[in-house]
Amino acid sequence: HTHEHMSCARTLTFSTASSSSQHQYDCQSRSACSGGNVRRSIRGTFAARRAQKITSMKRAATTIAMANDGTTYVMVNGITGKMGHAIADSVTNREGFTLVPHAFAVAIPAEKKLTFGDVVVDDFFNVEKEGKEKAVAKLKEIQNKYANKDGSKFILVDFTVPDAIDSNIAMYVEAMVPFVCGTTGGNREKFTKDVFDAKLPAVIAPQMGKQVVALQAAIKQMAESFPGAFKGYSMRVVESHQASKVDTSGTAKALIQSFNELGVGFDVNNVELIRDVETQRDVMNIPEEYLLGHAYHTYTLTSADNTVSFEFQHNVCGRTIYAEGTVDAVGFLSRNLERSDGKTLFDMIDVLREGGMVTDANTTK
């Protein structure tokens, strides 16, 4: 850089010389050397330096263009899990998004790397081992590497475990890293308030499946429009997930709250959690290949005299619906990092309302 700047300075000095001094210099050159060899040499030097300057400017312009490509860089915490894998695959298949080779993880793969498309994730940071202070510093370092004011954005995704979510979000708030959180559990009232108070851009939602969220919104709207419509009705809730999901889903909790506003009066502790494979396969007819990744929910409302019943059901096999919804949420947050209304905390209802979502899971770059 110093050499290039010096060259530019010499070129500018020569080109801004007065016409009289230029004439005198040319005369001296002609008298000292027949045929004008010196003059040609000087002009040749000027042309070479000018070409060097143009090349340098083109190089700088290319660098700026690369930085201003509008790419959203995505880091997935929980990438070693099945949901993390699905999200990483969706990121690499989506235009305008780039998966970064960094992740916070406790269970690091034996081969110390994971490959998604042409991205090799091999920089794993163990928060439990290294501690919060180093973790916050690491987050800031990664964010500074990928996010810049010229157009590229950096968004973190958290799909970890309920026991870790409180401390994870505390780290994100301290590092001021925008994030999308689909992890259930934790002290949601506290960490949601912490994120809101910090004015940290984030999408926090226990359910990332767009169509399921639309159902949630419809039931919620019904409760707001017709409160008490199902007063006197009893309700049974059956929820089946893979055995690794230990808690009641956030989706069930949200829907139960809306049904209660409709007058049902159901205790969330009475949700029937089905986690055994035999019942899932033989009674609920869940396909064998999805026993390790599914969400079957049934909400049955029955009148007091048992003459009327309503059933709301959503059955999901696999994780694609959640992965695609998560990447949609990342895109939404990337576009809303600096809003004129100052809003920074969002949920999937906000994502749905904006539109611009991918509904075809096969969308690729």
mmCIF file of C-alpha atoms in Angstrom:
data_model
loop_
_atom_site.group_PDB
_atom_site.id
_atom_site.type_symbol
_atom_site.label_atom_id
_atom_site.label_comp_id
_atom_site.label_asym_id
_atom_site.label_seq_id
_atom_site.Cartn_x
_atom_site.Cartn_y
_atom_site.Cartn_z
ATOM 1 C CA HIS A 1 0.000 0.000 0.000
ATOM 2 C CA THR A 2 2.829 2.426 0.831
ATOM 3 C CA HIS A 3 4.472 1.787 -2.529
ATOM 4 C CA GLU A 4 1.214 2.383 -4.380
ATOM 5 C CA HIS A 5 0.536 5.608 -2.514
ATOM 6 C CA MET A 6 4.046 6.893 -3.220
ATOM 7 C CA SER A 7 3.668 6.077 -6.934
ATOM 8 C CA CYS A 8 0.397 7.990 -7.082
ATOM 9 C CA ALA A 9 2.009 10.975 -5.384
ATOM 10 C CA ARG A 10 4.891 11.097 -7.921
ATOM 11 C CA THR A 11 2.501 10.747 -10.855
ATOM 12 C CA LEU A 12 0.280 13.538 -9.598
ATOM 13 C CA THR A 13 3.278 15.842 -9.091
ATOM 14 C CA PHE A 14 4.436 15.283 -12.660
ATOM 15 C CA SER A 15 0.980 15.716 -14.226
ATOM 16 C CA THR A 16 0.223 18.974 -12.403
ATOM 17 C CA ALA A 17 3.462 20.745 -13.450
ATOM 18 C CA SER A 18 2.932 24.118 -15.174
ATOM 19 C CA SER A 19 3.033 24.274 -18.969
ATOM 20 C CA SER A 20 6.168 26.500 -18.973
ATOM 21 C CA SER A 21 8.154 24.185 -16.756
ATOM 22 C CA GLN A 22 6.910 21.245 -18.839
ATOM 23 C CA HIS A 23 8.164 22.980 -22.014
ATOM 24 C CA GLN A 24 11.518 23.701 -20.396
ATOM 25 C CA TYR A 25 11.815 20.082 -19.257
ATOM 26 C CA ASP A 26 11.009 18.791 -22.750
ATOM 27 C CA CYS A 27 13.574 21.127 -24.321
ATOM 28 C CA GLN A 28 16.228 19.947 -21.913
ATOM 29 C CA SER A 29 15.350 16.374 -22.698
ATOM 30 C CA ARG A 30 15.561 16.953 -26.458
ATOM 31 C CA SER A 31 18.917 18.772 -26.258
ATOM 32 C CA ALA A 32 20.415 16.084 -24.053
ATOM 33 C CA CYS A 33 19.344 13.166 -26.115
ATOM 34 C CA SER A 34 18.719 13.084 -29.858
ATOM 35 C CA GLY A 35 15.553 11.454 -31.105
ATOM 36 C CA GLY A 36 13.646 12.316 -27.876
ATOM 37 C CA ASN A 37 14.548 9.076 -26.108
ATOM 38 C CA VAL A 38 14.369 10.664 -22.664
ATOM 39 C CA ARG A 39 10.978 12.184 -23.424
ATOM 40 C CA ARG A 40 9.675 8.811 -24.560
ATOM 41 C CA SER A 41 11.155 7.209 -21.427
ATOM 42 C CA ILE A 42 9.433 9.695 -19.156
ATOM 43 C CA ARG A 43 6.131 9.296 -20.947
ATOM 44 C CA GLY A 44 6.537 5.519 -20.770
ATOM 45 C CA THR A 45 7.129 5.730 -17.023
ATOM 46 C CA PHE A 46 4.066 7.943 -16.635
ATOM 47 C CA ALA A 47 1.908 5.473 -18.591
ATOM 48 C CA ALA A 48 3.177 2.519 -16.557
ATOM 49 C CA ARG A 49 2.440 4.281 -13.285
ATOM 50 C CA ARG A 50 -0.973 5.307 -14.534
ATOM 51 C CA ALA A 51 -1.725 1.690 -15.473
ATOM 52 C CA GLN A 52 -0.520 0.604 -12.041
ATOM 53 C CA LYS A 53 -2.853 3.099 -10.435
ATOM 54 C CA ILE A 54 -5.828 1.898 -12.508
ATOM 55 C CA THR A 55 -5.077 -1.719 -11.591
ATOM 56 C CA SER A 56 -4.903 -0.749 -7.915
ATOM 57 C CA MET A 57 -8.238 1.072 -8.178
ATOM 58 C CA LYS A 58 -9.858 -1.932 -9.884
ATOM 59 C CA ARG A 59 -8.553 -4.194 -7.146
ATOM 60 C CA ALA A 60 -10.030 -1.916 -4.482
ATOM 61 C CA ALA A 61 -13.348 -1.757 -6.344
ATOM 62 C CA THR A 62 -13.491 -5.555 -6.507
ATOM 63 C CA THR A 63 -12.850 -5.779 -2.759
ATOM 64 C CA ILE A 64 -15.645 -3.297 -2.055
ATOM 65 C CA ALA A 65 -18.017 -5.177 -4.349
ATOM 66 C CA MET A 66 -17.311 -8.446 -2.518
ATOM 67 C CA ALA A 67 -17.963 -6.772 0.841
ATOM 68 C CA ASN A 68 -21.129 -5.169 -0.535
ATOM 69 C CA ASP A 69 -22.671 -8.385 -1.858
ATOM 70 C CA GLY A 70 -25.551 -8.339 0.622
ATOM 71 C CA THR A 71 -24.791 -11.849 1.830
ATOM 72 C CA THR A 72 -26.215 -12.977 5.149
ATOM 73 C CA TYR A 73 -23.648 -15.073 6.997
ATOM 74 C CA VAL A 74 -25.153 -17.627 9.355
ATOM 75 C CA MET A 75 -23.636 -19.372 12.375
ATOM 76 C CA VAL A 76 -25.575 -22.328 13.804
ATOM 77 C CA ASN A 77 -25.142 -23.141 17.484
ATOM 78 C CA GLY A 78 -26.370 -26.685 17.943
ATOM 79 C CA ILE A 79 -25.107 -27.665 14.495
ATOM 80 C CA THR A 80 -23.949 -31.062 15.767
ATOM 81 C CA GLY A 81 -27.569 -32.056 16.485
ATOM 82 C CA LYS A 82 -30.154 -33.281 13.978
ATOM 83 C CA MET A 83 -32.025 -29.980 13.907
ATOM 84 C CA GLY A 84 -28.737 -28.123 13.509
ATOM 85 C CA HIS A 85 -27.842 -30.368 10.581
ATOM 86 C CA ALA A 86 -31.169 -29.646 8.887
ATOM 87 C CA ILE A 87 -30.769 -25.874 9.317
ATOM 88 C CA ALA A 88 -27.198 -25.942 8.003
ATOM 89 C CA ASP A 89 -28.361 -27.850 4.920
ATOM 90 C CA SER A 90 -31.144 -25.310 4.327
ATOM 91 C CA VAL A 91 -28.712 -22.405 4.675
ATOM 92 C CA THR A 92 -26.284 -23.848 2.130
ATOM 93 C CA ASN A 93 -29.126 -24.483 -0.338
ATOM 94 C CA ARG A 94 -30.598 -20.986 -0.092
ATOM 95 C CA GLU A 95 -29.558 -18.099 -2.338
ATOM 96 C CA GLY A 96 -28.088 -15.108 -0.468
ATOM 97 C CA PHE A 97 -27.085 -17.074 2.648
ATOM 98 C CA THR A 98 -23.671 -18.452 3.560
ATOM 99 C CA LEU A 99 -22.931 -20.871 6.389
ATOM 100 C CA VAL A 100 -19.820 -19.898 8.368
ATOM 101 C CA PRO A 101 -17.285 -22.554 9.487
ATOM 102 C CA HIS A 102 -17.734 -21.699 13.177
ATOM 103 C CA ALA A 103 -20.073 -23.106 15.834
ATOM 104 C CA PHE A 104 -20.461 -23.353 19.592
ATOM 105 C CA ALA A 105 -20.748 -26.998 20.572
ATOM 106 C CA VAL A 106 -20.218 -29.262 23.563
ATOM 107 C CA ALA A 107 -20.322 -32.570 21.700
ATOM 108 C CA ILE A 108 -17.666 -32.100 19.027
ATOM 109 C CA PRO A 109 -17.666 -34.671 16.183
ATOM 110 C CA ALA A 110 -14.939 -37.321 16.319
ATOM 111 C CA GLU A 111 -13.574 -36.183 12.953
ATOM 112 C CA LYS A 112 -13.638 -32.589 14.268
ATOM 113 C CA LYS A 113 -15.482 -31.299 11.211
ATOM 114 C CA LEU A 114 -18.881 -31.314 9.512
ATOM 115 C CA THR A 115 -19.447 -30.750 5.803
ATOM 116 C CA PHE A 116 -22.512 -29.053 4.323
ATOM 117 C CA GLY A 117 -22.298 -28.539 0.569
ATOM 118 C CA ASP A 118 -18.974 -26.834 -0.034
ATOM 119 C CA VAL A 119 -18.701 -25.498 3.541
ATOM 120 C CA VAL A 120 -16.561 -27.333 6.083
ATOM 121 C CA VAL A 121 -17.438 -26.396 9.666
ATOM 122 C CA ASP A 122 -14.280 -27.103 11.654
ATOM 123 C CA ASP A 123 -13.992 -24.297 14.206
ATOM 124 C CA PHE A 124 -15.859 -25.619 17.247
ATOM 125 C CA PHE A 125 -15.880 -23.640 20.491
ATOM 126 C CA ASN A 126 -16.726 -25.457 23.726
ATOM 127 C CA VAL A 127 -18.505 -22.929 25.959
ATOM 128 C CA GLU A 128 -18.580 -25.219 28.996
ATOM 129 C CA LYS A 129 -14.831 -25.710 28.790
ATOM 130 C CA GLU A 130 -13.740 -22.184 27.843
ATOM 131 C CA GLY A 131 -16.217 -20.138 29.903
ATOM 132 C CA LYS A 132 -18.543 -17.225 29.233
ATOM 133 C CA GLU A 133 -15.923 -14.464 28.993
ATOM 134 C CA LYS A 134 -13.998 -16.200 26.217
ATOM 135 C CA ALA A 135 -17.238 -17.173 24.528
ATOM 136 C CA VAL A 136 -18.407 -13.550 24.351
ATOM 137 C CA ALA A 137 -15.021 -12.500 22.954
ATOM 138 C CA LYS A 138 -15.242 -15.289 20.364
ATOM 139 C CA LEU A 139 -18.714 -14.169 19.294
ATOM 140 C CA LYS A 140 -17.543 -10.584 18.828
ATOM 141 C CA GLU A 141 -14.554 -11.780 16.811
ATOM 142 C CA ILE A 142 -16.723 -13.854 14.474
ATOM 143 C CA GLN A 143 -19.296 -11.090 14.059
ATOM 144 C CA ASN A 144 -16.612 -8.528 13.217
ATOM 145 C CA LYS A 145 -15.215 -10.917 10.622
ATOM 146 C CA TYR A 146 -18.450 -11.267 8.659
ATOM 147 C CA ALA A 147 -20.678 -8.277 9.354
ATOM 148 C CA ASN A 148 -19.884 -4.885 7.861
ATOM 149 C CA LYS A 149 -21.633 -1.644 7.062
ATOM 150 C CA ASP A 150 -21.227 -2.187 3.313
ATOM 151 C CA GLY A 151 -23.976 -4.787 3.084
ATOM 152 C CA SER A 152 -23.113 -8.185 4.528
ATOM 153 C CA LYS A 153 -24.926 -9.295 7.696
ATOM 154 C CA PHE A 154 -24.157 -11.823 10.426
ATOM 155 C CA ILE A 155 -26.983 -13.715 12.155
ATOM 156 C CA LEU A 156 -26.606 -16.453 14.765
ATOM 157 C CA VAL A 157 -29.074 -19.352 15.071
ATOM 158 C CA ASP A 158 -29.623 -21.174 18.360
ATOM 159 C CA PHE A 159 -31.077 -24.668 18.276
ATOM 160 C CA THR A 160 -29.432 -26.136 21.351
ATOM 161 C CA VAL A 161 -31.087 -27.609 24.460
ATOM 162 C CA PRO A 162 -33.485 -26.161 27.075
ATOM 163 C CA ASP A 163 -30.876 -26.360 29.857
ATOM 164 C CA ALA A 164 -28.457 -24.131 27.917
ATOM 165 C CA ILE A 165 -30.738 -21.501 26.458
ATOM 166 C CA ASP A 166 -30.706 -19.049 29.398
ATOM 167 C CA SER A 167 -26.911 -18.795 29.523
ATOM 168 C CA ASN A 168 -26.640 -18.788 25.717
ATOM 169 C CA ILE A 169 -28.954 -15.818 25.298
ATOM 170 C CA ALA A 170 -27.139 -13.991 28.105
ATOM 171 C CA MET A 171 -23.956 -14.376 25.999
ATOM 172 C CA TYR A 172 -25.658 -13.128 22.844
ATOM 173 C CA VAL A 173 -26.944 -10.077 24.694
ATOM 174 C CA GLU A 174 -23.519 -9.271 26.116
ATOM 175 C CA ALA A 175 -21.866 -9.680 22.709
ATOM 176 C CA MET A 176 -24.783 -7.862 20.986
ATOM 177 C CA VAL A 177 -25.031 -10.504 18.268
ATOM 178 C CA PRO A 178 -28.383 -10.622 16.395
ATOM 179 C CA PHE A 179 -29.910 -14.089 16.663
ATOM 180 C CA VAL A 180 -32.784 -16.404 15.829
ATOM 181 C CA CYS A 181 -33.779 -18.781 18.627
ATOM 182 C CA GLY A 182 -35.933 -21.859 18.132
ATOM 183 C CA THR A 183 -34.811 -23.619 21.313
ATOM 184 C CA THR A 184 -37.622 -24.337 23.752
ATOM 185 C CA GLY A 185 -37.493 -24.115 27.557
ATOM 186 C CA GLY A 186 -35.571 -21.735 29.774
ATOM 187 C CA ASN A 187 -36.824 -18.727 31.681
ATOM 188 C CA ARG A 188 -38.490 -17.205 28.638
ATOM 189 C CA GLU A 189 -40.018 -14.230 30.420
ATOM 190 C CA LYS A 190 -36.620 -13.161 31.777
ATOM 191 C CA PHE A 191 -34.467 -13.675 28.713
ATOM 192 C CA THR A 192 -37.085 -12.146 26.414
ATOM 193 C CA LYS A 193 -37.108 -9.038 28.618
ATOM 194 C CA ASP A 194 -33.294 -8.952 28.635
ATOM 195 C CA VAL A 195 -33.192 -9.060 24.834
ATOM 196 C CA PHE A 196 -35.902 -6.392 24.590
ATOM 197 C CA ASP A 197 -34.175 -4.074 27.077
ATOM 198 C CA ALA A 198 -30.842 -4.441 25.244
ATOM 199 C CA LYS A 199 -32.543 -3.527 21.937
ATOM 200 C CA LEU A 200 -30.807 -6.511 20.392
ATOM 201 C CA PRO A 201 -32.398 -7.619 17.086
ATOM 202 C CA ALA A 202 -33.750 -11.153 17.529
ATOM 203 C CA VAL A 203 -36.461 -13.564 16.460
ATOM 204 C CA ILE A 204 -37.520 -15.770 19.374
ATOM 205 C CA ALA A 205 -40.109 -18.468 18.733
ATOM 206 C CA PRO A 206 -40.675 -21.957 20.103
ATOM 207 C CA GLN A 207 -42.145 -23.007 16.734
ATOM 208 C CA MET A 208 -40.403 -22.327 13.414
ATOM 209 C CA GLY A 209 -42.734 -24.261 11.092
ATOM 210 C CA LYS A 210 -44.504 -21.550 9.109
ATOM 211 C CA GLN A 211 -47.765 -23.392 8.514
ATOM 212 C CA VAL A 212 -47.985 -24.525 12.133
ATOM 213 C CA VAL A 213 -47.402 -20.937 13.222
ATOM 214 C CA ALA A 214 -50.211 -19.868 10.892
ATOM 215 C CA LEU A 215 -52.513 -22.346 12.680
ATOM 216 C CA GLN A 216 -51.395 -20.937 16.042
ATOM 217 C CA ALA A 217 -52.153 -17.416 14.846
ATOM 218 C CA ALA A 218 -55.594 -18.439 13.579
ATOM 219 C CA ILE A 219 -56.574 -20.044 16.912
ATOM 220 C CA LYS A 220 -55.214 -17.032 18.792
ATOM 221 C CA GLN A 221 -57.211 -14.672 16.581
ATOM 222 C CA MET A 222 -60.328 -16.790 17.144
ATOM 223 C CA ALA A 223 -59.792 -16.521 20.910
ATOM 224 C CA GLU A 224 -59.439 -12.749 20.672
ATOM 225 C CA SER A 225 -62.556 -12.421 18.508
ATOM 226 C CA PHE A 226 -64.755 -14.965 20.312
ATOM 227 C CA PRO A 227 -63.547 -15.322 23.922
ATOM 228 C CA GLY A 228 -65.351 -18.048 25.845
ATOM 229 C CA ALA A 229 -66.761 -19.677 22.704
ATOM 230 C CA PHE A 230 -65.850 -23.146 23.998
ATOM 231 C CA LYS A 231 -66.792 -22.603 27.622
ATOM 232 C CA GLY A 232 -67.898 -25.860 29.219
ATOM 233 C CA TYR A 233 -65.905 -27.999 26.807
ATOM 234 C CA SER A 234 -63.229 -30.408 28.013
ATOM 235 C CA MET A 235 -60.028 -30.969 26.085
ATOM 236 C CA ARG A 236 -57.532 -33.784 25.554
ATOM 237 C CA VAL A 237 -54.063 -33.033 24.172
ATOM 238 C CA VAL A 238 -51.829 -35.794 22.834
ATOM 239 C CA GLU A 239 -48.313 -34.868 21.731
ATOM 240 C CA SER A 240 -45.803 -37.273 20.184
ATOM 241 C CA HIS A 241 -42.144 -36.417 19.560
ATOM 242 C CA GLN A 242 -38.893 -38.339 19.307
ATOM 243 C CA ALA A 243 -37.669 -39.637 22.667
ATOM 244 C CA SER A 244 -34.855 -37.055 22.817
ATOM 245 C CA LYS A 245 -37.389 -34.221 23.242
ATOM 246 C CA VAL A 246 -38.043 -34.291 26.961
ATOM 247 C CA ASP A 247 -40.263 -31.247 27.491
ATOM 248 C CA THR A 248 -43.757 -30.272 26.374
ATOM 249 C CA SER A 249 -43.497 -28.402 23.098
ATOM 250 C CA GLY A 250 -43.858 -24.641 22.957
ATOM 251 C CA THR A 251 -46.438 -25.127 20.215
ATOM 252 C CA ALA A 252 -48.712 -27.108 22.518
ATOM 253 C CA LYS A 253 -48.319 -24.538 25.282
ATOM 254 C CA ALA A 254 -49.193 -21.665 22.937
ATOM 255 C CA LEU A 255 -52.251 -23.418 21.505
ATOM 256 C CA ILE A 256 -53.447 -24.464 24.965
ATOM 257 C CA GLN A 257 -53.269 -20.851 26.098
ATOM 258 C CA SER A 258 -55.478 -19.796 23.176
ATOM 259 C CA PHE A 259 -57.941 -22.636 23.813
ATOM 260 C CA ASN A 260 -58.133 -21.577 27.453
ATOM 261 C CA GLU A 261 -58.974 -18.061 26.326
ATOM 262 C CA LEU A 262 -61.789 -19.694 24.361
ATOM 263 C CA GLY A 263 -63.091 -20.993 27.694
ATOM 264 C CA VAL A 264 -61.735 -24.549 27.901
ATOM 265 C CA GLY A 265 -59.724 -24.364 31.141
ATOM 266 C CA PHE A 266 -57.037 -26.981 30.419
ATOM 267 C CA ASP A 267 -53.995 -27.581 32.650
ATOM 268 C CA VAL A 268 -50.822 -27.817 30.537
ATOM 269 C CA ASN A 269 -49.485 -30.450 32.955
ATOM 270 C CA ASN A 270 -52.160 -32.808 31.629
ATOM 271 C CA VAL A 271 -50.676 -32.997 28.135
ATOM 272 C CA GLU A 272 -50.103 -36.665 27.233
ATOM 273 C CA LEU A 273 -46.478 -36.925 26.137
ATOM 274 C CA ILE A 274 -45.925 -39.929 23.886
ATOM 275 C CA ARG A 275 -42.237 -40.812 23.632
ATOM 276 C CA ASP A 276 -42.168 -44.619 23.380
ATOM 277 C CA VAL A 277 -41.502 -46.064 19.936
ATOM 278 C CA GLU A 278 -44.035 -48.901 20.198
ATOM 279 C CA THR A 279 -46.997 -46.565 20.715
ATOM 280 C CA GLN A 280 -45.750 -44.163 18.061
ATOM 281 C CA ARG A 281 -45.328 -46.886 15.453
ATOM 282 C CA ASP A 282 -48.127 -49.329 16.256
ATOM 283 C CA VAL A 283 -50.873 -47.064 17.599
ATOM 284 C CA MET A 284 -50.216 -43.654 16.020
ATOM 285 C CA ASN A 285 -48.960 -45.117 12.715
ATOM 286 C CA ILE A 286 -45.925 -42.849 12.512
ATOM 287 C CA PRO A 287 -43.650 -44.009 9.653
ATOM 288 C CA GLU A 288 -40.598 -45.940 10.834
ATOM 289 C CA GLU A 289 -38.146 -43.564 9.136
ATOM 290 C CA TYR A 290 -39.520 -40.611 11.112
ATOM 291 C CA LEU A 291 -39.622 -42.073 14.602
ATOM 292 C CA LEU A 292 -36.456 -40.113 15.402
ATOM 293 C CA GLY A 293 -37.842 -36.871 14.027
ATOM 294 C CA HIS A 294 -41.552 -36.025 14.093
ATOM 295 C CA ALA A 295 -44.250 -33.925 15.772
ATOM 296 C CA TYR A 296 -47.783 -35.304 15.960
ATOM 297 C CA HIS A 297 -50.231 -33.113 17.921
ATOM 298 C CA THR A 298 -53.964 -33.673 18.426
ATOM 299 C CA TYR A 299 -56.274 -31.319 20.363
ATOM 300 C CA THR A 300 -59.747 -32.774 20.930
ATOM 301 C CA LEU A 301 -62.481 -30.570 22.410
ATOM 302 C CA THR A 302 -65.683 -32.258 23.625
ATOM 303 C CA SER A 303 -68.931 -30.724 24.836
ATOM 304 C CA ALA A 304 -70.148 -31.394 28.378
ATOM 305 C CA ASP A 305 -72.848 -33.820 27.170
ATOM 306 C CA ASN A 306 -70.456 -35.586 24.757
ATOM 307 C CA THR A 307 -72.654 -34.849 21.745
ATOM 308 C CA VAL A 308 -70.235 -32.466 19.977
ATOM 309 C CA SER A 309 -66.503 -32.701 19.413
ATOM 310 C CA PHE A 310 -63.879 -30.692 17.551
ATOM 311 C CA GLU A 311 -60.451 -31.968 16.628
ATOM 312 C CA PHE A 312 -57.422 -29.918 15.621
ATOM 313 C CA GLN A 313 -54.452 -31.902 14.391
ATOM 314 C CA HIS A 314 -51.074 -31.272 12.810
ATOM 315 C CA ASN A 315 -48.671 -34.083 11.978
ATOM 316 C CA VAL A 316 -45.123 -33.312 10.903
ATOM 317 C CA CYS A 317 -42.576 -35.863 9.704
ATOM 318 C CA GLY A 318 -38.938 -34.822 9.570
ATOM 319 C CA ARG A 319 -37.374 -31.427 10.257
ATOM 320 C CA THR A 320 -37.496 -29.658 6.901
ATOM 321 C CA ILE A 321 -40.493 -27.484 7.815
ATOM 322 C CA TYR A 322 -38.623 -26.115 10.850
ATOM 323 C CA ALA A 323 -35.304 -25.684 9.044
ATOM 324 C CA GLU A 324 -36.851 -23.740 6.165
ATOM 325 C CA GLY A 325 -38.830 -21.600 8.591
ATOM 326 C CA THR A 326 -35.659 -20.862 10.557
ATOM 327 C CA VAL A 327 -33.829 -19.656 7.452
ATOM 328 C CA ASP A 328 -36.851 -17.517 6.586
ATOM 329 C CA ALA A 329 -36.576 -16.001 10.076
ATOM 330 C CA VAL A 330 -32.861 -15.341 9.491
ATOM 331 C CA GLY A 331 -33.672 -13.557 6.237
ATOM 332 C CA PHE A 332 -36.406 -11.529 7.932
ATOM 333 C CA LEU A 333 -34.069 -10.461 10.738
ATOM 334 C CA SER A 334 -31.316 -9.605 8.253
ATOM 335 C CA ARG A 335 -33.720 -7.237 6.503
ATOM 336 C CA ASN A 336 -34.955 -5.715 9.773
ATOM 337 C CA LEU A 337 -31.754 -5.056 11.729
ATOM 338 C CA GLU A 338 -32.353 -1.313 11.543
ATOM 339 C CA ARG A 339 -36.027 -0.411 11.419
ATOM 340 C CA SER A 340 -37.379 3.103 11.355
ATOM 341 C CA ASP A 341 -39.875 2.232 14.105
ATOM 342 C CA GLY A 342 -37.085 0.995 16.401
ATOM 343 C CA LYS A 343 -38.594 -2.470 16.854
ATOM 344 C CA THR A 344 -35.967 -5.140 17.551
ATOM 345 C CA LEU A 345 -37.743 -8.133 19.096
ATOM 346 C CA PHE A 346 -39.784 -10.353 16.781
ATOM 347 C CA ASP A 347 -41.526 -13.723 16.602
ATOM 348 C CA MET A 348 -42.643 -15.965 13.746
ATOM 349 C CA ILE A 349 -45.930 -14.100 13.429
ATOM 350 C CA ASP A 350 -43.871 -11.073 12.336
ATOM 351 C CA VAL A 351 -42.064 -13.265 9.816
ATOM 352 C CA LEU A 352 -45.377 -14.556 8.449
ATOM 353 C CA ARG A 353 -46.855 -11.089 8.161
ATOM 354 C CA GLU A 354 -43.918 -9.788 6.140
ATOM 355 C CA GLY A 355 -44.204 -12.588 3.586
ATOM 356 C CA GLY A 356 -41.241 -13.288 1.295
ATOM 357 C CA MET A 357 -40.917 -16.838 2.629
ATOM 358 C CA VAL A 358 -39.811 -19.998 0.894
ATOM 359 C CA THR A 359 -42.558 -22.623 0.796
ATOM 360 C CA ASP A 360 -40.796 -25.059 -1.536
ATOM 361 C CA ALA A 361 -38.241 -27.026 0.435
ATOM 362 C CA ASN A 362 -36.393 -27.865 -2.771
ATOM 363 C CA THR A 363 -35.336 -24.262 -3.429
ATOM 364 C CA THR A 364 -31.624 -24.278 -4.150
ATOM 365 C CA LYS A 365 -28.895 -21.908 -5.156
#
